[in-house]
Amino acid sequence: MSPTTFHRIAAIGAVLATGAALTACSSSPAPGEDGSASEGSTTSKITFWDPYPQHKEGSAWDEHVKECAPDGATITRTSAPQTDLFNQLTSAVKEGNAPDIVVLDNPMMPSAVGAKLLATAEQAGISTDDVDENLLGPGVVDDVAYGVPFGSNALGLYYNADVLAAAGVDPASITDWDSLNAALAKVVAAGSKGITFSGVAGEEGVFQFLPWFWGAGADLEDISSENAVSAGQLISDWVGEGYAPKSVTTDNQSAAWDLFLTGEYGFAVNGSWFAAAASDADFATGVVPIPARDGGVAPVPTGGEFAVAPIQDDDASDHYANAAAVIDCLTSGDAAMKTAETLGYLSAKPDVRAQQVAENPLWGPWVSSVEGAEGRTTDLGGAYVDVSASLSEAIQGALNAAGDPAGVKAAFENASGY
Amino acid sequence: MSEVTATRALVTRGSRPPRGTRITRGSAPAGVRRRPHSTTWIALAFAAPLVAYLILFYAYPLVQNVIMSMHRFDRNTFVNGGAPFVGFDIYGEVASQPRFWPVVRQTAIFTIASLALQYVFGLTLAVFFHRAGFRLAAGLRALFLVPWLLPVIVSGTTWQWIMNADNGILNTFLGIFGVDPVWWLSTDTSLISVIIANVWLGIPFNLVILYSGLQNIPADLYEAASLDGASAWQQFWRVTMPLLKPVTLITLLLGLVYTLKVVDVIWIMTAGTGTSQTLATWSYGLAFGKGTSSVIRYSEASVVGTILLLVALVFGFIYIAVQRRQED
Amino acid sequence: MTARSWWKLPLALLLTALMLFPVYWMVNVSFTSRDSIRKGQLIPLDFTLDHYAVVLHDQLPYLGTSLLVGLGTVLLTLAVAAPSAFALARLALPGRTLLNFLLIVAQMVPAVVMSLGFYSIYSKAGLLNTIPGLILADSTIAVPFAVMLLSAFMAGLPGELMQAAQLDGASTWRTFRSIVLPMSRNSLITAALFAFLWAWSDFLFASTLNREGGALRPITMGIYNYIGAQNQEWGPMMATAVVASLPAAVLLIVAQRYVAAGVTAGAVKD
């Protein structure tokens, strides 16, 4: 281009660079360290963010939340998928217009705390009494609690009773990996398809894989151990033998459930949130706990979200008072039961849970899984996200290897999360 | 001016109007009072909204992006400030990632294949519908734009189901011809799968622009050529293609720019896994903590984004150079 | 038409059918109940109208917003682009080459980068969760392209008419309004078409800048009502896409006539 044009471009570039340097110098306001719920009073407008867009305006959950507004206040509730919600929260805290209450997925808690996005439970007046320790774990960072879980869901092994009966498989006989594989072989030989699960890239796939991972005795501190590789080999073989559909690499849990609903599959690894849908299906269903490799019940990861109060810059005490009031309302008394039932979770408080089971026999098979669930971030804290990233890569590699042992081993040894 | 020159003047599509039809400072016809200075001011006034627009909405985010790529940001420092300045360190780190060069190669393949196929299909369809002569032509051509109306989440997922390895309609169709089922979305073949879906999405754009370009070519040129004994094929190469050159250039350039930015359709089909990962999807995953890793890497995302920008810039320069040579 | 081209219509129909096959699949799924969605059946054997009932109940306000945002984007885009294109093409604007180059560069900026920057600006300007704000953001997708398209066309217009108007004493603005704009009608409609389609299908800006807009969100976000944390409802999503495409398809077919007439129609011949 002509010299004049070039000079013009250079001049503009210089102006922009100077302007940008000035912008870079000004930093965002420091996080509000002051403020406590006890010092503030509730305001008339309360904003509530949760990751349940399926519960639209007018749905049971929506009404339940809005009923928990303190006198004279109204709650505005909006939803977004979990990762988006977290990113939106990040931008909002940065700009100083964070909502009063956010419901955040439990493995995100250490990252949120590390980025100084959240007020402590004490600051925000959130009570963590009577909550099971294993479920509270993900929300405790450096011995400080940051929020309270509404409840937990758990993973289980659903089965299509009709398909199993036709194949001559007794669900009670599935107690370890060998018996599971034998059952799958029988189901496929009888003309049905085997098992659906989600191996999608990201935390959802890792969530689904952890019962097999932990059930093989592997530890998140070392994902290239022999036990870890054996868990990877298990799911890889399912794809290779045709027991599991090849779409597991891109199916999330909902898509895997859609496959199970077609009635063509014998088994589905999926969560307790589908328990009601399972009982309504066209075919008879049941659920057994996920077996560990050599017998016993495999530990499942804790599911569910935490109710937290984000850091506020202005009028922090009032915002925290809002959070205290609403979260307290949602997690105590009869409302706690309603919260758990509406969301399809088993409550994080044992007495409420017992009540749930008494009133709804659907929950019976899930109680032991929830009580034995392990937090993903409880031990690793903020380091979990990197482990999860590597594990997700390993899972994807193993599934794509479709049973090839060298491929599975390489996937687990070479996984780097970047 | 003769008729041919006049029509050729209509046809040239450079940024500068053809000689002889331009209102410039110095070439006002005799008899009109010259007012050179006010013309410039008027021109600036007409263009002012655009310039303000560009500075406000493009320059600022762009500069932010480059700044971010030279500081080490994480979620904490993004919110609370204090990210250290590291110069070009992160560029080095990104470039030395084991997946960097494969991703660059995949981006190149994705872009070139998409562009080539979209252009060829778009041109074929444009020529087919041009002077088509059957009544439904306009309606059918409008229907070709429908893929653009659909939210990408829907069209992406539909393609994902069409390409399902076990019961997808594509494998069923190939099975009719005796082809074994292909695992379209596996690590190795996911690049081909997303190229197919992206080409499908890109045909409408090419069709519309190329069709408009074809309309610009006066029919008498074709008549003259066929009078001289040229076959349809020869007419295409000797008349159509040369006169379509400016339109082709702009279509390819814009197509390149848009294809480099494509994230949605790849993301929905494969979450950017395997060979379908391009610089754009990598940047997206890094910026928002999506895909295998939920760690947000703002700086690394900005670095990859800046690299993308530089690649596009290079092609922008090439376009300007080619366009200038065309006008001379 | 000559006998030679009798095959054109069936071939055109075949090509259109191939191109629109994914759309057919979408419609297929929208009429299939959830149990059978993943069965891969070619026709909706497990037929249901439930999804459409849900959509018509939920999504109409979002459709209205989308239409509003789409049309607003068209108006804003043309208002910014047309005068600038005229200046670029016919008014000997100083720095033409640079501006052209910047227009290309502007289109290279990834939308992700833009939306993060926009959030910051909008937050400070109080434009978050407003329709004008969204229109402004969506227009950034279309303006550079519209300027390039319009200036390319306007450059090809015959200068005689404009010179004649100048001889008659018309101001530049008058020339622009009364002569250039009408002659550019087809390219304006083409630019409007692209602007509308891009605004219609935008998700990134809507989700970043308008997340709390309630009913004032476009259909691309309305569809996300069916994407829950662990549960996605594909039937209603496909039905939403079908319902959402209809008004836009109608607009397309109407506009296509003007684009189809060719960019030289309306231009004066020697």
mmCIF file of N, CA and C in Angstrom, chain A residues 1-2 9 16-17 20-21 23-24 27-31 83-84 86-87 90-91 93-94 111-112 114-117 193 201-203 239 244-247 249-251 259 265 385-386 388-389 392-393 396 399-400 402 416-418, chain B residues 55 59-60 63-64 67 71 75-82 90 93-94 97-99 160-161 164-167 183 185-188 269-271 273 282 284 286-298 300 317 320 324:
data_model
loop_
_atom_site.group_PDB
_atom_site.id
_atom_site.type_symbol
_atom_site.label_atom_id
_atom_site.label_comp_id
_atom_site.label_asym_id
_atom_site.label_seq_id
_atom_site.Cartn_x
_atom_site.Cartn_y
_atom_site.Cartn_z
ATOM 1 N N MET A 1 0.841 -1.212 0.000
ATOM 2 C CA MET A 1 0.000 0.000 0.000
ATOM 3 C C MET A 1 0.859 1.239 0.000
ATOM 4 N N SER A 2 0.253 2.356 -0.298
ATOM 5 C CA SER A 2 1.045 3.582 -0.479
ATOM 6 C C SER A 2 1.649 4.014 0.852
ATOM 7 N N ILE A 9 -1.966 4.283 8.992
ATOM 8 C CA ILE A 9 -2.233 3.097 9.824
ATOM 9 C C ILE A 9 -1.361 3.133 11.064
ATOM 10 N N LEU A 16 -4.199 4.371 19.378
ATOM 11 C CA LEU A 16 -4.939 3.312 20.070
ATOM 12 C C LEU A 16 -4.108 2.715 21.189
ATOM 13 N N ALA A 17 -2.825 2.517 20.903
ATOM 14 C CA ALA A 17 -1.975 1.894 21.907
ATOM 15 C C ALA A 17 -1.887 2.754 23.148
ATOM 16 N N ALA A 20 -5.049 2.536 25.020
ATOM 17 C CA ALA A 20 -5.167 1.233 25.663
ATOM 18 C C ALA A 20 -4.301 1.161 26.903
ATOM 19 N N ALA A 21 -3.112 1.737 26.814
ATOM 20 C CA ALA A 21 -2.220 1.706 27.976
ATOM 21 C C ALA A 21 -2.873 2.410 29.147
ATOM 22 N N THR A 23 -6.066 2.675 29.662
ATOM 23 C CA THR A 23 -7.126 1.812 30.186
ATOM 24 C C THR A 23 -6.557 0.728 31.065
ATOM 25 N N ALA A 24 -5.409 0.177 30.619
ATOM 26 C CA ALA A 24 -4.847 -0.950 31.356
ATOM 27 C C ALA A 24 -4.408 -0.531 32.744
ATOM 28 N N SER A 27 -7.281 -0.182 37.328
ATOM 29 C CA SER A 27 -7.730 -1.532 37.652
ATOM 30 C C SER A 27 -9.147 -1.470 38.195
ATOM 31 N N SER A 28 -9.791 -2.631 38.241
ATOM 32 C CA SER A 28 -11.147 -2.662 38.770
ATOM 33 C C SER A 28 -11.071 -2.498 40.288
ATOM 34 N N PRO A 29 -12.185 -2.113 40.902
ATOM 35 C CA PRO A 29 -12.171 -1.861 42.350
ATOM 36 C C PRO A 29 -11.792 -3.130 43.118
ATOM 37 N N ALA A 30 -11.153 -2.976 44.249
ATOM 38 C CA ALA A 30 -10.749 -4.122 45.071
ATOM 39 C C ALA A 30 -11.993 -4.803 45.626
ATOM 40 N N PRO A 31 -11.925 -6.118 45.851
ATOM 41 C CA PRO A 31 -13.118 -6.815 46.327
ATOM 42 C C PRO A 31 -13.546 -6.285 47.684
ATOM 43 N N THR A 83 -21.679 -23.503 32.878
ATOM 44 C CA THR A 83 -20.418 -22.824 32.569
ATOM 45 C C THR A 83 -20.683 -21.371 32.207
ATOM 46 N N ASP A 84 -21.744 -21.130 31.435
ATOM 47 C CA ASP A 84 -22.089 -19.757 31.084
ATOM 48 C C ASP A 84 -22.403 -18.952 32.326
ATOM 49 N N PHE A 86 -21.283 -19.317 35.318
ATOM 50 C CA PHE A 86 -20.049 -18.999 36.019
ATOM 51 C C PHE A 86 -19.326 -17.840 35.330
ATOM 52 N N ASN A 87 -19.265 -17.881 34.001
ATOM 53 C CA ASN A 87 -18.607 -16.799 33.274
ATOM 54 C C ASN A 87 -19.348 -15.485 33.437
ATOM 55 N N THR A 90 -18.564 -14.090 36.728
ATOM 56 C CA THR A 90 -17.231 -13.480 36.716
ATOM 57 C C THR A 90 -17.294 -12.057 36.178
ATOM 58 N N SER A 91 -17.935 -11.886 35.009
ATOM 59 C CA SER A 91 -18.038 -10.539 34.437
ATOM 60 C C SER A 91 -18.810 -9.621 35.359
ATOM 61 N N VAL A 93 -19.236 -9.730 38.671
ATOM 62 C CA VAL A 93 -18.496 -9.312 39.871
ATOM 63 C C VAL A 93 -17.451 -8.274 39.479
ATOM 64 N N LYS A 94 -16.847 -8.476 38.315
ATOM 65 C CA LYS A 94 -15.833 -7.526 37.843
ATOM 66 C C LYS A 94 -16.431 -6.138 37.677
ATOM 67 N N SER A 111 -12.682 -22.803 42.379
ATOM 68 C CA SER A 111 -12.280 -21.796 41.388
ATOM 69 C C SER A 111 -12.924 -20.459 41.700
ATOM 70 N N ALA A 112 -14.189 -20.494 42.091
ATOM 71 C CA ALA A 112 -14.877 -19.237 42.399
ATOM 72 C C ALA A 112 -14.253 -18.574 43.619
ATOM 73 N N GLY A 114 -11.172 -19.016 44.691
ATOM 74 C CA GLY A 114 -9.843 -18.570 44.307
ATOM 75 C C GLY A 114 -9.858 -17.267 43.539
ATOM 76 N N ALA A 115 -10.923 -17.035 42.787
ATOM 77 C CA ALA A 115 -11.021 -15.783 42.032
ATOM 78 C C ALA A 115 -11.686 -14.702 42.855
ATOM 79 N N LYS A 116 -11.881 -14.974 44.129
ATOM 80 C CA LYS A 116 -12.475 -14.002 45.055
ATOM 81 C C LYS A 116 -13.826 -13.516 44.550
ATOM 82 N N LEU A 117 -14.662 -14.464 44.153
ATOM 83 C CA LEU A 117 -15.980 -14.089 43.670
ATOM 84 C C LEU A 117 -17.040 -14.198 44.754
ATOM 85 N N LYS A 193 -29.514 -53.528 22.422
ATOM 86 C CA LYS A 193 -28.229 -52.843 22.522
ATOM 87 C C LYS A 193 -27.824 -52.797 23.992
ATOM 88 N N ALA A 201 -16.865 -34.462 26.115
ATOM 89 C CA ALA A 201 -15.716 -33.711 26.605
ATOM 90 C C ALA A 201 -16.167 -32.740 27.689
ATOM 91 N N GLY A 202 -15.414 -32.630 28.745
ATOM 92 C CA GLY A 202 -15.755 -31.679 29.797
ATOM 93 C C GLY A 202 -16.137 -32.359 31.100
ATOM 94 N N GLU A 203 -16.567 -31.539 32.035
ATOM 95 C CA GLU A 203 -16.831 -32.023 33.390
ATOM 96 C C GLU A 203 -17.931 -33.074 33.427
ATOM 97 N N VAL A 239 -17.266 -49.670 23.763
ATOM 98 C CA VAL A 239 -17.416 -49.080 22.434
ATOM 99 C C VAL A 239 -16.902 -50.036 21.374
ATOM 100 N N ALA A 244 -21.719 -50.235 23.686
ATOM 101 C CA ALA A 244 -22.120 -48.841 23.851
ATOM 102 C C ALA A 244 -22.078 -48.157 22.492
ATOM 103 N N PRO A 245 -22.996 -47.202 22.241
ATOM 104 C CA PRO A 245 -23.005 -46.550 20.934
ATOM 105 C C PRO A 245 -21.797 -45.639 20.779
ATOM 106 N N LYS A 246 -21.386 -45.430 19.520
ATOM 107 C CA LYS A 246 -20.219 -44.594 19.288
ATOM 108 C C LYS A 246 -20.504 -43.138 19.622
ATOM 109 N N SER A 247 -21.776 -42.784 19.754
ATOM 110 C CA SER A 247 -22.080 -41.386 20.047
ATOM 111 C C SER A 247 -21.758 -41.014 21.486
ATOM 112 N N THR A 249 -19.069 -40.350 22.664
ATOM 113 C CA THR A 249 -18.051 -39.301 22.717
ATOM 114 C C THR A 249 -18.664 -37.915 22.617
ATOM 115 N N THR A 250 -19.878 -37.806 22.097
ATOM 116 C CA THR A 250 -20.492 -36.489 21.982
ATOM 117 C C THR A 250 -21.803 -36.379 22.738
ATOM 118 N N ASP A 251 -22.314 -37.494 23.280
ATOM 119 C CA ASP A 251 -23.570 -37.442 24.027
ATOM 120 C C ASP A 251 -23.341 -36.887 25.410
ATOM 121 N N LEU A 259 -31.425 -41.909 24.407
ATOM 122 C CA LEU A 259 -31.173 -43.211 23.800
ATOM 123 C C LEU A 259 -31.815 -44.325 24.626
ATOM 124 N N TYR A 265 -32.043 -50.177 24.644
ATOM 125 C CA TYR A 265 -30.844 -50.440 25.434
ATOM 126 C C TYR A 265 -31.167 -51.157 26.731
ATOM 127 N N VAL A 385 -9.608 -28.726 38.778
ATOM 128 C CA VAL A 385 -9.987 -28.407 37.394
ATOM 129 C C VAL A 385 -8.934 -28.890 36.402
ATOM 130 N N ASP A 386 -7.661 -28.797 36.792
ATOM 131 C CA ASP A 386 -6.644 -29.270 35.853
ATOM 132 C C ASP A 386 -6.675 -30.789 35.722
ATOM 133 N N SER A 388 -9.277 -32.636 36.143
ATOM 134 C CA SER A 388 -10.480 -32.953 35.381
ATOM 135 C C SER A 388 -10.231 -32.778 33.891
ATOM 136 N N ALA A 389 -9.497 -31.703 33.532
ATOM 137 C CA ALA A 389 -9.215 -31.465 32.123
ATOM 138 C C ALA A 389 -8.415 -32.618 31.532
ATOM 139 N N SER A 392 -10.551 -35.717 31.262
ATOM 140 C CA SER A 392 -11.490 -35.632 30.153
ATOM 141 C C SER A 392 -10.817 -36.003 28.837
ATOM 142 N N GLU A 393 -9.598 -35.504 28.647
ATOM 143 C CA GLU A 393 -8.846 -35.871 27.443
ATOM 144 C C GLU A 393 -8.603 -37.366 27.382
ATOM 145 N N GLN A 396 -11.775 -39.205 26.399
ATOM 146 C CA GLN A 396 -12.039 -39.068 24.966
ATOM 147 C C GLN A 396 -11.103 -39.959 24.159
ATOM 148 N N LEU A 399 -12.124 -43.679 24.581
ATOM 149 C CA LEU A 399 -13.337 -44.035 23.839
ATOM 150 C C LEU A 399 -13.047 -44.126 22.350
ATOM 151 N N ASN A 400 -12.256 -43.194 21.853
ATOM 152 C CA ASN A 400 -11.940 -43.223 20.430
ATOM 153 C C ASN A 400 -11.062 -44.413 20.064
ATOM 154 N N ALA A 402 -11.533 -47.307 21.053
ATOM 155 C CA ALA A 402 -12.477 -48.413 20.846
ATOM 156 C C ALA A 402 -11.890 -49.770 21.197
ATOM 157 N N SER A 416 -2.927 -34.120 28.602
ATOM 158 C CA SER A 416 -2.580 -32.836 29.219
ATOM 159 C C SER A 416 -3.754 -31.929 28.959
ATOM 160 N N GLY A 417 -4.143 -31.195 29.950
ATOM 161 C CA GLY A 417 -5.441 -30.542 29.835
ATOM 162 C C GLY A 417 -5.493 -29.277 29.024
ATOM 163 N N TYR A 418 -4.410 -28.820 28.467
ATOM 164 C CA TYR A 418 -4.346 -27.472 27.898
ATOM 165 C C TYR A 418 -5.146 -27.397 26.604
ATOM 166 N N ILE B 55 -14.291 3.033 15.429
ATOM 167 C CA ILE B 55 -13.391 3.271 16.551
ATOM 168 C C ILE B 55 -14.017 2.751 17.840
ATOM 169 N N ALA B 59 -12.252 -0.923 17.588
ATOM 170 C CA ALA B 59 -10.897 -0.653 18.060
ATOM 171 C C ALA B 59 -10.742 -1.037 19.517
ATOM 172 N N TYR B 60 -11.698 -0.650 20.330
ATOM 173 C CA TYR B 60 -11.574 -0.886 21.777
ATOM 174 C C TYR B 60 -11.460 -2.359 22.125
ATOM 175 N N VAL B 63 -8.082 -3.790 20.858
ATOM 176 C CA VAL B 63 -6.920 -3.409 21.651
ATOM 177 C C VAL B 63 -6.920 -4.145 22.993
ATOM 178 N N GLN B 64 -8.097 -4.248 23.606
ATOM 179 C CA GLN B 64 -8.228 -5.022 24.847
ATOM 180 C C GLN B 64 -7.674 -6.421 24.662
ATOM 181 N N ILE B 67 -3.888 -6.439 24.502
ATOM 182 C CA ILE B 67 -3.330 -6.194 25.839
ATOM 183 C C ILE B 67 -3.414 -7.442 26.692
ATOM 184 N N HIS B 71 -0.504 -9.927 29.098
ATOM 185 C CA HIS B 71 -0.503 -10.009 30.551
ATOM 186 C C HIS B 71 -0.953 -11.403 30.934
ATOM 187 N N ARG B 75 -8.702 -16.121 36.334
ATOM 188 C CA ARG B 75 -10.011 -15.610 36.709
ATOM 189 C C ARG B 75 -9.899 -14.555 37.803
ATOM 190 N N ASN B 76 -8.980 -14.780 38.724
ATOM 191 C CA ASN B 76 -8.825 -13.850 39.840
ATOM 192 C C ASN B 76 -8.353 -12.476 39.367
ATOM 193 N N THR B 77 -7.255 -12.456 38.598
ATOM 194 C CA THR B 77 -6.729 -11.154 38.190
ATOM 195 C C THR B 77 -7.644 -10.494 37.173
ATOM 196 N N PHE B 78 -8.442 -11.278 36.458
ATOM 197 C CA PHE B 78 -9.407 -10.686 35.534
ATOM 198 C C PHE B 78 -10.420 -9.860 36.316
ATOM 199 N N VAL B 79 -10.854 -10.407 37.448
ATOM 200 C CA VAL B 79 -11.873 -9.720 38.228
ATOM 201 C C VAL B 79 -11.257 -8.611 39.077
ATOM 202 N N ASN B 80 -10.132 -8.926 39.697
ATOM 203 C CA ASN B 80 -9.607 -8.032 40.725
ATOM 204 C C ASN B 80 -8.385 -7.236 40.311
ATOM 205 N N GLY B 81 -7.944 -7.404 39.078
ATOM 206 C CA GLY B 81 -6.805 -6.633 38.625
ATOM 207 C C GLY B 81 -5.486 -7.225 39.097
ATOM 208 N N GLY B 82 -4.414 -6.660 38.613
ATOM 209 C CA GLY B 82 -3.092 -7.085 39.076
ATOM 210 C C GLY B 82 -2.414 -8.112 38.213
ATOM 211 N N ILE B 90 3.652 -15.505 26.685
ATOM 212 C CA ILE B 90 2.529 -16.422 26.490
ATOM 213 C C ILE B 90 2.464 -16.878 25.037
ATOM 214 N N GLU B 93 4.656 -19.728 24.919
ATOM 215 C CA GLU B 93 4.082 -20.907 25.565
ATOM 216 C C GLU B 93 3.046 -21.570 24.675
ATOM 217 N N VAL B 94 2.205 -20.764 24.084
ATOM 218 C CA VAL B 94 1.156 -21.324 23.238
ATOM 219 C C VAL B 94 1.768 -22.032 22.035
ATOM 220 N N GLN B 97 3.062 -25.504 22.732
ATOM 221 C CA GLN B 97 2.145 -26.568 23.123
ATOM 222 C C GLN B 97 2.196 -27.666 22.072
ATOM 223 N N PRO B 98 2.148 -28.939 22.485
ATOM 224 C CA PRO B 98 2.194 -30.010 21.485
ATOM 225 C C PRO B 98 1.064 -29.928 20.479
ATOM 226 N N ARG B 99 -0.064 -29.359 20.883
ATOM 227 C CA ARG B 99 -1.167 -29.348 19.927
ATOM 228 C C ARG B 99 -1.167 -28.135 19.013
ATOM 229 N N GLN B 160 -25.161 -33.480 13.613
ATOM 230 C CA GLN B 160 -24.555 -34.472 14.502
ATOM 231 C C GLN B 160 -25.359 -35.755 14.463
ATOM 232 N N TRP B 161 -26.700 -35.641 14.438
ATOM 233 C CA TRP B 161 -27.527 -36.838 14.383
ATOM 234 C C TRP B 161 -27.465 -37.500 13.011
ATOM 235 N N ASN B 164 -24.511 -39.620 12.952
ATOM 236 C CA ASN B 164 -24.394 -40.623 14.009
ATOM 237 C C ASN B 164 -23.853 -41.922 13.426
ATOM 238 N N ALA B 165 -22.846 -42.509 14.096
ATOM 239 C CA ALA B 165 -22.187 -43.672 13.523
ATOM 240 C C ALA B 165 -23.101 -44.884 13.470
ATOM 241 N N ASP B 166 -24.028 -44.976 14.416
ATOM 242 C CA ASP B 166 -24.806 -46.207 14.502
ATOM 243 C C ASP B 166 -26.116 -46.165 13.730
ATOM 244 N N ASN B 167 -26.863 -45.079 13.844
ATOM 245 C CA ASN B 167 -28.149 -45.070 13.140
ATOM 246 C C ASN B 167 -28.384 -43.779 12.379
ATOM 247 N N TRP B 183 -17.387 -43.880 11.361
ATOM 248 C CA TRP B 183 -17.525 -43.184 12.635
ATOM 249 C C TRP B 183 -17.161 -41.729 12.376
ATOM 250 N N LEU B 185 -17.755 -38.837 13.750
ATOM 251 C CA LEU B 185 -17.333 -37.881 14.762
ATOM 252 C C LEU B 185 -16.192 -38.394 15.614
ATOM 253 N N SER B 186 -15.505 -39.440 15.167
ATOM 254 C CA SER B 186 -14.345 -39.887 15.930
ATOM 255 C C SER B 186 -13.202 -38.900 15.740
ATOM 256 N N THR B 187 -12.167 -39.066 16.541
ATOM 257 C CA THR B 187 -11.047 -38.130 16.520
ATOM 258 C C THR B 187 -10.512 -37.912 15.114
ATOM 259 N N ASP B 188 -10.360 -38.998 14.359
ATOM 260 C CA ASP B 188 -9.692 -38.869 13.070
ATOM 261 C C ASP B 188 -10.552 -38.229 11.995
ATOM 262 N N MET B 269 -21.151 -29.775 17.127
ATOM 263 C CA MET B 269 -21.019 -31.135 16.635
ATOM 264 C C MET B 269 -20.026 -31.956 17.451
ATOM 265 N N THR B 270 -18.883 -31.356 17.768
ATOM 266 C CA THR B 270 -17.845 -32.181 18.392
ATOM 267 C C THR B 270 -17.207 -31.575 19.627
ATOM 268 N N ALA B 271 -17.646 -30.398 20.046
ATOM 269 C CA ALA B 271 -16.981 -29.667 21.132
ATOM 270 C C ALA B 271 -15.506 -29.443 20.816
ATOM 271 N N THR B 273 -13.269 -31.393 19.604
ATOM 272 C CA THR B 273 -12.362 -32.478 19.976
ATOM 273 C C THR B 273 -11.699 -33.056 18.740
ATOM 274 N N TRP B 282 -10.313 -23.442 19.608
ATOM 275 C CA TRP B 282 -9.359 -23.524 20.722
ATOM 276 C C TRP B 282 -9.431 -22.249 21.553
ATOM 277 N N TYR B 284 -11.923 -20.211 21.764
ATOM 278 C CA TYR B 284 -13.217 -20.167 22.439
ATOM 279 C C TYR B 284 -13.192 -21.015 23.705
ATOM 280 N N LEU B 286 -10.624 -21.923 25.453
ATOM 281 C CA LEU B 286 -9.731 -21.334 26.444
ATOM 282 C C LEU B 286 -10.377 -20.131 27.124
ATOM 283 N N ALA B 287 -11.118 -19.345 26.340
ATOM 284 C CA ALA B 287 -11.680 -18.115 26.893
ATOM 285 C C ALA B 287 -12.831 -18.383 27.850
ATOM 286 N N PHE B 288 -13.602 -19.432 27.594
ATOM 287 C CA PHE B 288 -14.794 -19.654 28.389
ATOM 288 C C PHE B 288 -14.738 -20.911 29.231
ATOM 289 N N GLY B 289 -13.618 -21.606 29.225
ATOM 290 C CA GLY B 289 -13.542 -22.810 30.031
ATOM 291 C C GLY B 289 -14.509 -23.866 29.549
ATOM 292 N N LYS B 290 -14.613 -24.043 28.252
ATOM 293 C CA LYS B 290 -15.496 -25.074 27.710
ATOM 294 C C LYS B 290 -14.660 -26.129 27.009
ATOM 295 N N GLY B 291 -15.271 -27.232 26.725
ATOM 296 C CA GLY B 291 -14.506 -28.319 26.125
ATOM 297 C C GLY B 291 -13.915 -29.165 27.225
ATOM 298 N N THR B 292 -12.794 -29.818 26.959
ATOM 299 C CA THR B 292 -12.253 -30.734 27.965
ATOM 300 C C THR B 292 -11.854 -29.981 29.231
ATOM 301 N N SER B 293 -11.326 -28.775 29.079
ATOM 302 C CA SER B 293 -10.836 -28.078 30.263
ATOM 303 C C SER B 293 -11.776 -26.968 30.674
ATOM 304 N N SER B 294 -12.114 -26.892 31.969
ATOM 305 C CA SER B 294 -12.957 -25.781 32.406
ATOM 306 C C SER B 294 -12.131 -24.680 33.039
ATOM 307 N N VAL B 295 -10.801 -24.762 32.837
ATOM 308 C CA VAL B 295 -9.965 -23.682 33.339
ATOM 309 C C VAL B 295 -10.035 -22.542 32.345
ATOM 310 N N ILE B 296 -10.283 -21.347 32.827
ATOM 311 C CA ILE B 296 -10.331 -20.202 31.921
ATOM 312 C C ILE B 296 -8.927 -19.681 31.730
ATOM 313 N N ARG B 297 -8.530 -19.585 30.493
ATOM 314 C CA ARG B 297 -7.198 -19.071 30.190
ATOM 315 C C ARG B 297 -7.372 -17.866 29.280
ATOM 316 N N TYR B 298 -7.655 -16.730 29.885
ATOM 317 C CA TYR B 298 -7.940 -15.541 29.088
ATOM 318 C C TYR B 298 -6.754 -15.143 28.219
ATOM 319 N N GLU B 300 -4.149 -16.886 27.158
ATOM 320 C CA GLU B 300 -3.873 -17.821 26.071
ATOM 321 C C GLU B 300 -4.933 -17.694 24.980
ATOM 322 N N PHE B 317 -4.186 -7.966 3.310
ATOM 323 C CA PHE B 317 -3.184 -7.272 2.508
ATOM 324 C C PHE B 317 -3.126 -7.840 1.097
ATOM 325 N N ILE B 320 -6.005 -6.527 -0.939
ATOM 326 C CA ILE B 320 -5.832 -5.137 -1.380
ATOM 327 C C ILE B 320 -4.837 -5.079 -2.539
ATOM 328 N N ARG B 324 -5.743 -3.804 -6.295
ATOM 329 C CA ARG B 324 -5.090 -2.657 -6.926
ATOM 330 C C ARG B 324 -4.551 -3.030 -8.276
#
